[in-house]
XYZ file of C-alpha atoms in Angstrom:
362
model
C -13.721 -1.001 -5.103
C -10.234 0.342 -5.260
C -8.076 -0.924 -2.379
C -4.529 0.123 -1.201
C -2.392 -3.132 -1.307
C -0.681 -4.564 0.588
C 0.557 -1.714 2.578
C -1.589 -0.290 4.977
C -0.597 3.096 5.109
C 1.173 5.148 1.957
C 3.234 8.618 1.964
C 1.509 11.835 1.532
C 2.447 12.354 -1.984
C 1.546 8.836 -2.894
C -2.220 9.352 -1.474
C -2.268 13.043 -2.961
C -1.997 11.035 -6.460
C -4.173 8.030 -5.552
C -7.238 10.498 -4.677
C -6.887 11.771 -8.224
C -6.636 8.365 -9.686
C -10.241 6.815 -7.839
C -13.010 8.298 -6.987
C -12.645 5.860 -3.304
C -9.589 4.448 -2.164
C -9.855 2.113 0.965
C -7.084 0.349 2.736
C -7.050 -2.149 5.427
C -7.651 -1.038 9.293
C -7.064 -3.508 11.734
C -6.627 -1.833 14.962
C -7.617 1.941 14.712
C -8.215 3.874 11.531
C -5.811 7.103 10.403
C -6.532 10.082 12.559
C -8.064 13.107 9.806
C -5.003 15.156 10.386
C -2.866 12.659 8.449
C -2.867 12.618 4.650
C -4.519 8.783 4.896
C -6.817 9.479 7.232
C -7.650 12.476 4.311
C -7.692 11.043 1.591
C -8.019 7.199 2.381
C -10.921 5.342 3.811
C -10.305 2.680 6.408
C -12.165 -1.037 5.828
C -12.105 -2.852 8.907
C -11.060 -5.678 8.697
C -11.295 -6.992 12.870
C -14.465 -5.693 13.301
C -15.187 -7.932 16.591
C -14.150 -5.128 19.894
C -13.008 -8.545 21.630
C -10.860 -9.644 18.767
C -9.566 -6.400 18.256
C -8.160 -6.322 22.124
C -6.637 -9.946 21.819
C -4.342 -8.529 18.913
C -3.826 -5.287 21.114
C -2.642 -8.013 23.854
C -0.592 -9.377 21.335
C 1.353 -6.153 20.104
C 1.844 -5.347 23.711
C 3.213 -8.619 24.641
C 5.518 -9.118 21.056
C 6.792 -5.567 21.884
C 7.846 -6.527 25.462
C 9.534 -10.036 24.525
C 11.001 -7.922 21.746
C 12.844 -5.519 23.898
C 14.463 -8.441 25.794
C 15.222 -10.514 22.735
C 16.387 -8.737 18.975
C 16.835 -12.569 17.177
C 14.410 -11.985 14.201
C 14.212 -15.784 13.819
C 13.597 -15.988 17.297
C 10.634 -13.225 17.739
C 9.297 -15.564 14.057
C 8.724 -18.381 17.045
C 7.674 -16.582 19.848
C 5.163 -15.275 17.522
C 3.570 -17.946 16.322
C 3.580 -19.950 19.948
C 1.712 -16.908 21.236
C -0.901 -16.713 18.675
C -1.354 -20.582 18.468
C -1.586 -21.228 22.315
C -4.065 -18.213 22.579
C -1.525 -15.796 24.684
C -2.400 -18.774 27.673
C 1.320 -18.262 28.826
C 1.309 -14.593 28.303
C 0.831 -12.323 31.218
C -2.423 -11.990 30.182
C -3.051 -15.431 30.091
C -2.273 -15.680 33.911
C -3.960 -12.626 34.669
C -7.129 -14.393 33.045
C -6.643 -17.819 34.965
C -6.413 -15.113 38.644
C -9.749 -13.679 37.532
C -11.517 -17.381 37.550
C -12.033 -16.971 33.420
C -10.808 -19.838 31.076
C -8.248 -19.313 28.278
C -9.559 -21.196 25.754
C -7.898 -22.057 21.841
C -9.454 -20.035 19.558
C -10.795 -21.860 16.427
C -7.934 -22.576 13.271
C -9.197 -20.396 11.569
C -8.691 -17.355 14.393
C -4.795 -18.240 14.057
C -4.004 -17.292 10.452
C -6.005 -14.058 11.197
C -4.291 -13.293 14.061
C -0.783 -13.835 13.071
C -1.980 -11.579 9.762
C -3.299 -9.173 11.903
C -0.180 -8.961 14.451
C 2.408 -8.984 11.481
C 0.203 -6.111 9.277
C 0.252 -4.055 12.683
C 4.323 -4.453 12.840
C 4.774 -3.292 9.531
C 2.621 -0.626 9.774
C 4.261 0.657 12.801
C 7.768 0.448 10.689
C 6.761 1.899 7.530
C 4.711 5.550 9.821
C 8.583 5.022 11.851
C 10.213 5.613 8.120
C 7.348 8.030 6.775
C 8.414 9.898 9.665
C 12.332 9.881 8.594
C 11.481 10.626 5.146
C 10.060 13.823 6.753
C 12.760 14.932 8.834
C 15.289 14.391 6.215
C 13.758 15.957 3.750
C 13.503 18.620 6.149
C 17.296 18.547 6.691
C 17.560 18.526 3.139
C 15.356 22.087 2.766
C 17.793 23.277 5.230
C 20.623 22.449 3.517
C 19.891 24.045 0.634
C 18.709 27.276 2.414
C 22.236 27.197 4.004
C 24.073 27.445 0.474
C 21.746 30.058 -0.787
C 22.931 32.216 2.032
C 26.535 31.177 1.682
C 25.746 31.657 -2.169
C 28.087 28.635 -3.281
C 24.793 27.378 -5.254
C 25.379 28.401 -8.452
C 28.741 27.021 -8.484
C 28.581 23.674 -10.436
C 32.520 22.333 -9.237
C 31.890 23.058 -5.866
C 28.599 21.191 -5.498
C 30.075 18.227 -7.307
C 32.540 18.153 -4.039
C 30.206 18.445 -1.821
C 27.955 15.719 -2.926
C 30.947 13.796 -3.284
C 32.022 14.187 0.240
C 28.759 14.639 1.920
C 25.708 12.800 -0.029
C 22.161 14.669 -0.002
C 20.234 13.341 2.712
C 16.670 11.069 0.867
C 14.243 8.514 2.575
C 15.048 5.370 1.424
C 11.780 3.887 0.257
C 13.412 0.078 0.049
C 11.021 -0.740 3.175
C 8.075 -0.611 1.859
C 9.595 -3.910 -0.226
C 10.854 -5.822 2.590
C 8.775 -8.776 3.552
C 6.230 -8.191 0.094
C 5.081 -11.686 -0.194
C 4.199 -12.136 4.063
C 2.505 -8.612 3.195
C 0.997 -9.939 0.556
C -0.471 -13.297 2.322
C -1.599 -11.699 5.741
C -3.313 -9.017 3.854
C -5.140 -11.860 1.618
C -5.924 -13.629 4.845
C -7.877 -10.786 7.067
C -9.243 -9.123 3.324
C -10.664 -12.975 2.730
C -13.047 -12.667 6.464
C -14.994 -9.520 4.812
C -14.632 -9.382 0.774
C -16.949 -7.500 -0.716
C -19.460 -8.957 -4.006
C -17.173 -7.961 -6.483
C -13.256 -8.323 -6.608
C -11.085 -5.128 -6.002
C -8.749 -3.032 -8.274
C -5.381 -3.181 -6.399
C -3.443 -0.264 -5.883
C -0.141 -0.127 -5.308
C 2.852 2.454 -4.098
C 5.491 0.473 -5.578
C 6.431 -0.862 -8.546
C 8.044 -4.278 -6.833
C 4.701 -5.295 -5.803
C 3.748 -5.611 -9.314
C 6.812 -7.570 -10.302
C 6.102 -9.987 -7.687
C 2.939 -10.647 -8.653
C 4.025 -11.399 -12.266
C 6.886 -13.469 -11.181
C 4.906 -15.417 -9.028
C 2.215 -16.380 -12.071
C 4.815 -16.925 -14.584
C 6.452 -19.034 -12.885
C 3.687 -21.333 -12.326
C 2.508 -20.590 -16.029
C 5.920 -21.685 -17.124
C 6.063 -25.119 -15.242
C 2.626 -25.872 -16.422
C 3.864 -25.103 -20.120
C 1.559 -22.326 -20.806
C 2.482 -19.056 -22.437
C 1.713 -16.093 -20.519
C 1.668 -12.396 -20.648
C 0.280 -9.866 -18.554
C -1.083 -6.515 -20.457
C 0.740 -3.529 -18.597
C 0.009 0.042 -19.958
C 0.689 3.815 -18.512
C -2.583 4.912 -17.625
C -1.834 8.754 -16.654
C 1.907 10.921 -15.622
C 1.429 13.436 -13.163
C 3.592 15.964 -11.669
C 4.446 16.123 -7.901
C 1.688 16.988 -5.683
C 3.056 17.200 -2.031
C 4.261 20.446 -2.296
C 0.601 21.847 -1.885
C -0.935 22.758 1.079
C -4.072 21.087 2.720
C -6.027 23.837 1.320
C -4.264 24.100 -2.144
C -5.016 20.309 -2.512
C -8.583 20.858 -1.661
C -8.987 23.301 -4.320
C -7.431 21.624 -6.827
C -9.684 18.411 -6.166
C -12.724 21.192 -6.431
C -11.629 22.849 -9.313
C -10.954 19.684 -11.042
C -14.453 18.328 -10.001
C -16.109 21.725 -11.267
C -14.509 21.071 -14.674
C -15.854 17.452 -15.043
C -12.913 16.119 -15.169
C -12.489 13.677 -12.584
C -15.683 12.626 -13.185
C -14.773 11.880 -16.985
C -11.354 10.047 -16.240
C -13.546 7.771 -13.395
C -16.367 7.339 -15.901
C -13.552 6.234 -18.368
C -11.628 3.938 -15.788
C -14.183 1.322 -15.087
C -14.441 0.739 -19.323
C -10.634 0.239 -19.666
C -10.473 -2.043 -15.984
C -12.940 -4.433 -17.460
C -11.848 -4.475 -21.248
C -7.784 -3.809 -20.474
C -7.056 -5.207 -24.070
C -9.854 -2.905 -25.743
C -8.376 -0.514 -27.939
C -11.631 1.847 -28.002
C -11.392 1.707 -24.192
C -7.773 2.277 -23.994
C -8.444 5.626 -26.641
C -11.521 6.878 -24.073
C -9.083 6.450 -20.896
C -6.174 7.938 -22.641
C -8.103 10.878 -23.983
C -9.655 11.801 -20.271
C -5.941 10.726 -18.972
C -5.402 13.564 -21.134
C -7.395 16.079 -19.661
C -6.347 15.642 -16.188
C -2.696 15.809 -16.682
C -3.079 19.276 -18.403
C -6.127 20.166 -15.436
C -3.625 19.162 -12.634
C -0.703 21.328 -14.515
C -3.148 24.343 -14.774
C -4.235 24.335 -11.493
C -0.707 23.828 -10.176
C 0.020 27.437 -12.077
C 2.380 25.612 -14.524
C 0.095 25.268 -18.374
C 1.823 23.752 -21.594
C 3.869 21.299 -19.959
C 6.267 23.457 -18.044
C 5.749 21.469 -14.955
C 8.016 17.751 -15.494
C 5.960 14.665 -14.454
C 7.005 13.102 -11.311
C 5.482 9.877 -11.225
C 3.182 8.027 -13.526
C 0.187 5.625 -13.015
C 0.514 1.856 -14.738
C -2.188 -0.753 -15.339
C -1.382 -4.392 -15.195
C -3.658 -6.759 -16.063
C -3.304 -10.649 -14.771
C -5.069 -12.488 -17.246
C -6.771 -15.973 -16.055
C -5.747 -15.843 -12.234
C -7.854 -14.629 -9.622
C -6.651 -13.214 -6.227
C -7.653 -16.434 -4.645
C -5.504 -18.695 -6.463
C -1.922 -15.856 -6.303
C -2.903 -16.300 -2.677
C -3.358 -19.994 -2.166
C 0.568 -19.898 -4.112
C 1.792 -17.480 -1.733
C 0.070 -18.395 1.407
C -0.368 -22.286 1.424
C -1.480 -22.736 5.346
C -3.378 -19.920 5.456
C -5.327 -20.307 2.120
C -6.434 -23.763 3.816
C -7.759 -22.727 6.354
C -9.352 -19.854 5.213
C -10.185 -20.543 2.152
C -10.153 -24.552 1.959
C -12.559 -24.611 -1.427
C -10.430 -24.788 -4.882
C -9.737 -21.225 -6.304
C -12.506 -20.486 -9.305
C -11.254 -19.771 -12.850
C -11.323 -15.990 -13.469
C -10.854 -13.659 -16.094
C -8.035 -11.517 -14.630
C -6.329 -9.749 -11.079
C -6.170 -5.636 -11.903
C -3.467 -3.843 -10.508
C -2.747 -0.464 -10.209
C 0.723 0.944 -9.698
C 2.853 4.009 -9.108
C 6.329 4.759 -10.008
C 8.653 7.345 -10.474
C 9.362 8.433 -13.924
């Protein structure tokens, strides 16, 4: 099971390289899954996570009644409050609440463990909302950006090195700034460990992650911890595959690259190799097999993309990191203290290692 962590939703070009990477890449749905238009809802599959309809309204309620509060009040530490004396006292104050207590029906407070969930639930849905807002920047700049240069080809001052150099200078290129996707990591991190502990599957998932900070924080984290505990410690962290940029491809041309690709055996020979090198990350015969079909898809995808023998510059690259000796359980219980309690109040088991997935630019 591959899963995208912990962000809940991933740019285009990011899932365009994730659907070559695993044969099945889920992330976390709360509310309501990706529409098929969008390159998630194409190329990701939801796991719900709130699978109860009632539940799923109560966090609804909650959205709509942090968004009103929030328009009235923009304190950050403030809305941290309200938040958590909404979820705790069951919205009975809300305007729901009263509307409830009109009807004749009792509020009642939900269970200890229903509060973790919720608050992980209501924060996953706020960041999800912000990172589609940015998504939705990155797009327009980058549109401003094709515009741009369109507007010096027809002014023709493109091929002229020293005046480019003053207009950067004066007026920088417009780019997303992908920074978001870090902000609050660790509270991602925890709430997405919290809902993802309600409905994990028999066998522990290969994480996959957009950026390479999630990564370091997971590293930091256990090191730190190894290092007060006097234990040496190192993670095995490899490049698994480089591939160039996808996202200028149509729907259509991305379809038939996946099918051309698939006709060649290809993916199926880098995903029969995967699972070898996931379980035996330190195996040099299994590192040699993954490399080798890593191989073959990197000149595949160049083919297809019209550009053979290298021509076409990787634009981001794939990493492995292996955890060795922690389990998901126990980076949780670190991160996520109250929550791991009372979710998940048994001791964390000994394991042989937390598999994470990465990309990053090269």
């Amino acid at each position: 099971m591959f899963c995208l962590f912990p962000h809940t939703v991933a740019p285009e070009a990011s899932c365009r390289l994730l659907s070559l990477i695993a044969p099945a890449v889920q992330y976390l749905q709360v509310l309501e899954p990706d529409e098929p238009g969008t390159c998630a809802g194409e190329f990701l599959t939801p796991f719900a996570v709130v699978p109860e309809a009632d539940e799923i309204q109560r966090v609804r309620q909650l959205l709509l009644e942090y968004r009103r509060i929030g328009e009235l009040h923009e304190d950050p530490a403030l809305m941290q409050v309200v938040v958590r004396d909404m979820v705790a006292q069951d919205f009975s104050e809300s305007r729901f609440g009263i509307q409830a207590r009109l009807r004749g029906k009792s509020e009642t407070v939900p269970e200890d463990a229903l509060i973790p969930r919720r608050e992980a639930a209501l924060f996953l849905e706020l960041a999800r909302d912000l990172d589609r807002r940015e998504l939705e920047m990155g797009r327009s700049l980058a549109q401003a950006e094709k515009l741009e240069r369109e507007f010096k080809e027809i002014l023709g001052v493109t091929d002229s090195e020293e005046l480019s150099e003053v207009v950067e200078t004066e007026a920088p290129p417009l780019s997303p700034d992908w920074g978001h996707f870090a902000h609050q990591l660790s509270r991602r991190m925890a709430c997405w460990w919290r809902l993802f502990s309600g409905h994990q599957p028999a066998v522990d998932p290969v994480y996959l992650a957009i950026i390479r900070e999630v990564m370091e924080e997971l590293v930091d984290l256990v090191r730190t911890v190894r290092d007060r505990e006097g234990v040496d410690w190192n993670p095995v962290e490899l490049e698994l595959v480089r591939l160039p940029a996808l996202d200028a491809l149509t729907h259509e041309q991305m379809n038939e690259l996946h099918q051309g690709l698939e006709r060649a055996g290809i993916l199926s020979a880098f995903h029969h190799a995967l699972p070898a090198l996931l379980a035996g990350p330190e195996d040099a015969a299994c590192r040699d097999q993954a490399r080798r079909a890593a191989r073959a898809l990197e000149d595949q995808v160049r083919a297809g993309l019209g550009t053979p023998g290298g021509s076409h510059p990787p634009a981001a690259r794939v990493m492995l990191t292996w955890l060795p000796g922690v389990t998901w359980r126990d980076i949780w219980q670190r991160l996520d203290r109250p929550g791991h309690a009372a979710l998940c109040p048994s001791t964390p088991e000994t394991g042989s290692g937390l598999t994470l997935l990465h990309l990053e630019s090269v």
